[in-house]
Coordinates of C-alpha atoms in Angstrom, one line a residue:
X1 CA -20.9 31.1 35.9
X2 CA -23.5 30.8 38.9
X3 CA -23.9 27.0 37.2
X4 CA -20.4 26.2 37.7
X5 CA -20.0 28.1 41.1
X6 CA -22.8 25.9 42.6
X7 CA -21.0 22.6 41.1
X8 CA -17.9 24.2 43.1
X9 CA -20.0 24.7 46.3
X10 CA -21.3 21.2 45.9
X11 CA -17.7 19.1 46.0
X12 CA -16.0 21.6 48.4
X13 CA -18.9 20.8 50.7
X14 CA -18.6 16.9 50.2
X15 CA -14.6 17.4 50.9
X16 CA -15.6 19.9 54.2
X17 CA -18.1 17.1 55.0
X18 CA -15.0 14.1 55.1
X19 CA -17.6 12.2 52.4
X20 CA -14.1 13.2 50.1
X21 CA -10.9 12.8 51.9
X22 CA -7.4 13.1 50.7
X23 CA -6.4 10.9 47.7
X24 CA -9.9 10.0 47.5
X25 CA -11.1 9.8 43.5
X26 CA -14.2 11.2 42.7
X27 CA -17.1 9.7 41.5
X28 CA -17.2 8.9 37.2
X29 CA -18.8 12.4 35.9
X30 CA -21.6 11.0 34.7
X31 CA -22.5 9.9 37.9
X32 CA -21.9 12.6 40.6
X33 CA -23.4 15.2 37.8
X34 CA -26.4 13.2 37.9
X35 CA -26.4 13.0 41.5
X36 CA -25.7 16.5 42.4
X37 CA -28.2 18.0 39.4
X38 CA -25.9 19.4 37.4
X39 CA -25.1 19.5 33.8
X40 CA -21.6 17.7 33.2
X41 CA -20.2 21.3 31.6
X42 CA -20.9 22.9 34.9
X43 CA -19.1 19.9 36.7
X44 CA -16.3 19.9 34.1
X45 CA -15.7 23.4 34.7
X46 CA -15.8 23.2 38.3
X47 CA -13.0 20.3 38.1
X48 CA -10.9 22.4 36.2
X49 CA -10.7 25.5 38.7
X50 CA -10.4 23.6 41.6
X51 CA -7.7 22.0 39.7
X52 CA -5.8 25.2 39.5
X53 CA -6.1 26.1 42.9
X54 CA -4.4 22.5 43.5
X55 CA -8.0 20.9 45.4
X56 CA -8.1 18.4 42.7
X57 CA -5.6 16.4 41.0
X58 CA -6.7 15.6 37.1
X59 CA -4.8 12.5 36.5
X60 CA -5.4 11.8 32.5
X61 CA -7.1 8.0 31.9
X62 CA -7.2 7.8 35.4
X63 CA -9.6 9.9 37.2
X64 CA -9.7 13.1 38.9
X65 CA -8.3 12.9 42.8
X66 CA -9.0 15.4 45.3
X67 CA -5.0 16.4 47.0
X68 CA -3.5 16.0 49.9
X69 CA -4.2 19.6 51.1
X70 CA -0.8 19.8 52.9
X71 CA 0.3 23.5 53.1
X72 CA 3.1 23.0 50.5
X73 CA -0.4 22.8 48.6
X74 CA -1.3 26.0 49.8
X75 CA 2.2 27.6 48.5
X76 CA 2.0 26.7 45.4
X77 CA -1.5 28.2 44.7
X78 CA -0.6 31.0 46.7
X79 CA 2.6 31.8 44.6
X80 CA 0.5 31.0 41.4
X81 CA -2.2 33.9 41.9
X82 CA 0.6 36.2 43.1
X83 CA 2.6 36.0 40.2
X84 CA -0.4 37.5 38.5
X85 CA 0.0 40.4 40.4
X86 CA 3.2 41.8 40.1
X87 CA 2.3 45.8 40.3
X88 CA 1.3 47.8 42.9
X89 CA -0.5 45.2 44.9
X90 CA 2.9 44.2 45.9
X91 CA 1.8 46.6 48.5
X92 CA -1.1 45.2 49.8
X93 CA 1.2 41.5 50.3
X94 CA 3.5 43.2 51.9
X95 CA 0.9 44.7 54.4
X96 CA -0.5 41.1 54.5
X97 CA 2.9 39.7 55.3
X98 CA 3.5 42.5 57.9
X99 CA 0.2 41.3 59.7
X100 CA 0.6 37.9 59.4
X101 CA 5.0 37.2 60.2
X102 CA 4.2 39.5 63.1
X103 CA 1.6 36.9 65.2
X104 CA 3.8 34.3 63.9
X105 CA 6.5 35.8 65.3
X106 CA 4.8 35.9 68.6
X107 CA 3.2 32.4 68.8
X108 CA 6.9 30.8 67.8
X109 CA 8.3 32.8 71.0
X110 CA 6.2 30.8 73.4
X111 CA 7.7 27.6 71.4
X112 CA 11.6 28.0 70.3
X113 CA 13.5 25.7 72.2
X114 CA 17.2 27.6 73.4
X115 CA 18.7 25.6 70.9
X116 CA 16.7 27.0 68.2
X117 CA 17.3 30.0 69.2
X118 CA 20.7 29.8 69.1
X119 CA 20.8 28.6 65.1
X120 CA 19.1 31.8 65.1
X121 CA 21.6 34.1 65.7
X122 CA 24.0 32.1 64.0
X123 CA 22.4 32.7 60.9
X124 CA 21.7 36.8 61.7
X125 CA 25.3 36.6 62.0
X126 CA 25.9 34.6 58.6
X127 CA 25.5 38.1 56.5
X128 CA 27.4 40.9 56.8
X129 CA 27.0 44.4 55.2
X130 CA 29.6 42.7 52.9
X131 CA 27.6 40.1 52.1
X132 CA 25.4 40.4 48.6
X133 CA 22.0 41.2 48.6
X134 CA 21.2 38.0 47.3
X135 CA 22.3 36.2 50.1
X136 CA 21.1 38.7 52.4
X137 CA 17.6 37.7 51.0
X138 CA 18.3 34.3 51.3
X139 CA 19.1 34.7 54.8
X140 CA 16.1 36.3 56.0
X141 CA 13.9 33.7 54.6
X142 CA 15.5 31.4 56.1
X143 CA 15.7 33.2 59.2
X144 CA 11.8 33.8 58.9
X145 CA 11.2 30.5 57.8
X146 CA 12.6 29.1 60.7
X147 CA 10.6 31.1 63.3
X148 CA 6.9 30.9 61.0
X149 CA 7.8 26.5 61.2
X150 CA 8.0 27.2 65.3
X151 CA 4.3 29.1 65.3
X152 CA 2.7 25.5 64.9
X153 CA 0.7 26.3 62.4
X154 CA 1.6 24.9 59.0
X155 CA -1.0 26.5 57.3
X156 CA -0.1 29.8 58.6
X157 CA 3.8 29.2 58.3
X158 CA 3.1 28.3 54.3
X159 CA 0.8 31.2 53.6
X160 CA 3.9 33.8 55.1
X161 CA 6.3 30.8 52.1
X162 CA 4.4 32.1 49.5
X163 CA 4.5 35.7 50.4
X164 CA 8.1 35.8 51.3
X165 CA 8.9 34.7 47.8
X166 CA 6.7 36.7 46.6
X167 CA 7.9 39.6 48.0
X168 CA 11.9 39.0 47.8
X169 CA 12.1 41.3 44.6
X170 CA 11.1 43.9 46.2
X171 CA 13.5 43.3 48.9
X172 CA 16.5 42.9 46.8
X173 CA 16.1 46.1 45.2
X174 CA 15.6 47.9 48.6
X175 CA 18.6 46.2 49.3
X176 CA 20.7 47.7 45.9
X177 CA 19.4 51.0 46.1
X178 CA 18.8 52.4 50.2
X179 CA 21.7 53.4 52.2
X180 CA 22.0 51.6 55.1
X181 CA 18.9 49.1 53.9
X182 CA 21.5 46.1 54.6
X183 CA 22.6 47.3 58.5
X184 CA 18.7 48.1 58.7
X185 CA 17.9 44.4 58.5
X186 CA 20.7 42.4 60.1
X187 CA 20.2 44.9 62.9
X188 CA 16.4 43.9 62.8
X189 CA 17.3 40.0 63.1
X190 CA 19.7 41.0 66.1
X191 CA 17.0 42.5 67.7
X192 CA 14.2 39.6 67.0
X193 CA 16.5 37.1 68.6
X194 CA 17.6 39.1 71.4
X195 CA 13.4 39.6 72.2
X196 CA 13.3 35.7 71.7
X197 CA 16.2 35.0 73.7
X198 CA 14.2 37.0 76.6
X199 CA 11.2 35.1 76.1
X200 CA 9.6 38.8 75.3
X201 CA 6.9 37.4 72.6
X202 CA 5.2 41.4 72.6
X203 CA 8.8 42.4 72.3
X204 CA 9.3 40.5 69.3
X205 CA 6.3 40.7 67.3
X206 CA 6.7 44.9 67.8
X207 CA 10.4 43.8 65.9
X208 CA 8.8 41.9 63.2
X209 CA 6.1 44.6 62.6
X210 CA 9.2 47.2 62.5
X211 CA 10.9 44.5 60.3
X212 CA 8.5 44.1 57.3
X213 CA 7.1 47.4 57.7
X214 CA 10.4 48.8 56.8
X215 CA 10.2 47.2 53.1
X216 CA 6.5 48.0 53.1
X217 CA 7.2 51.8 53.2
X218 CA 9.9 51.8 50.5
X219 CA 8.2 50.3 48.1
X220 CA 5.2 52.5 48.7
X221 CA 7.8 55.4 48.3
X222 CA 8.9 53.7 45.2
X223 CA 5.8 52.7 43.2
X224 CA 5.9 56.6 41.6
X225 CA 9.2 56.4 39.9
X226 CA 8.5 52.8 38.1
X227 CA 11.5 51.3 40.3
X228 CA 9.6 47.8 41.5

């Protein structure tokens, strides 16, 4: 394994460098094996786990291509380990969520134009405790998804893509089984917007702490009684 990590290293570090840039193909095997001392297993195996992880692009007959690296990228190898780990380390990405939506949260405040803001609280308003959990759910991603887009950083707003998804489970069963989980988080939007509306960006990253950390300690409450 030490083999193939080093024949990793080796083309990460000529992609860091810019010698490999986006949509670039990479050299014939034969070739960059020889050149970077390494057997052509190791460099086969290398190609093949970058290739999960979405680096490379094995196109079949016609060479292997390094990606564009765009955060959509980013989500779909982030959404590919995660379904792998759908137990208790729901947890721990709900913690990493919790960490990460709230400084999103905070750098969009400095950026949301009034207009945005406004489409904001139409869509806090599009649910209702009527409303089905579903859409409830699809509400606050979008709602979340809109304000991680304003942090300008793409990188940052896909990671928090990928965990929202993966997390929404978790939230819809909050949502079915907690009293008052529903009024909980359209109350939580209100109160985002209102602390973005102010121009309070402290005021509303404290909300979107509050906000995730509400979903974080239920299903810590839950994981016992085999309920997630």
């Amino acid at each position: 394994m030490a083999v193939t990590d080093d024949a990793i290293a080796a083309i990460r570090s000529m992609i860091m460098s810019g010698e490999l840039k986006p949509g670039d193909r990479l050299p014939p095997e034969a070739q960059l094996s020889e050149r970077l001392g390494l057997s052509r297993n190791s460099l086969r195996e290398a190609v093949k786990a970058l290739a999960l992880l979405r680096v490379l692009d094995v196109r079949q007959g016609d060479g292997t291509f390094v990606t564009s690296l765009a955060p959509n990228t980013l989500v779909e190898t982030l959404s590919f380990v995660i379904d792998l780990h759908q137990d208790s380390s729901i947890v721990d990405l709900l913690g990493v969520r919790r960490i990460l939506e709230a400084e999103a949260t905070h750098m969009a405040a400095t950026r949301l134009r009034p207009k945005q803001i406004a489409q904001l609280a139409v869509l806090a308003e599009s649910v209702n405790s009527q409303s089905s959990v579903e859409e409830l759910v699809e509400a606050d991603m979008e709602f979340h998804r809109t304000i991680n887009a304003a942090s300008g950083n793409a990188y940052l707003a896909a990671t928090l893509e990928g965990l929202s998804g993966a997390t929404s489970r978790a939230r819809i069963w909050r949502g079915v089984t907690e009293d008052g989980a529903i009024d909980r988080t359209l109350a939580e939007h209100r109160a985002i917007v209102s602390a973005l509306r102010m121009g309070r960006a402290d005021l509303a990253r404290s909300w979107a702490t509050v906000h995730v950390s509400g979903v974080e300690m239920w299903v810590s409450s839950q994981l016992g009684k085999d309920q997630i």
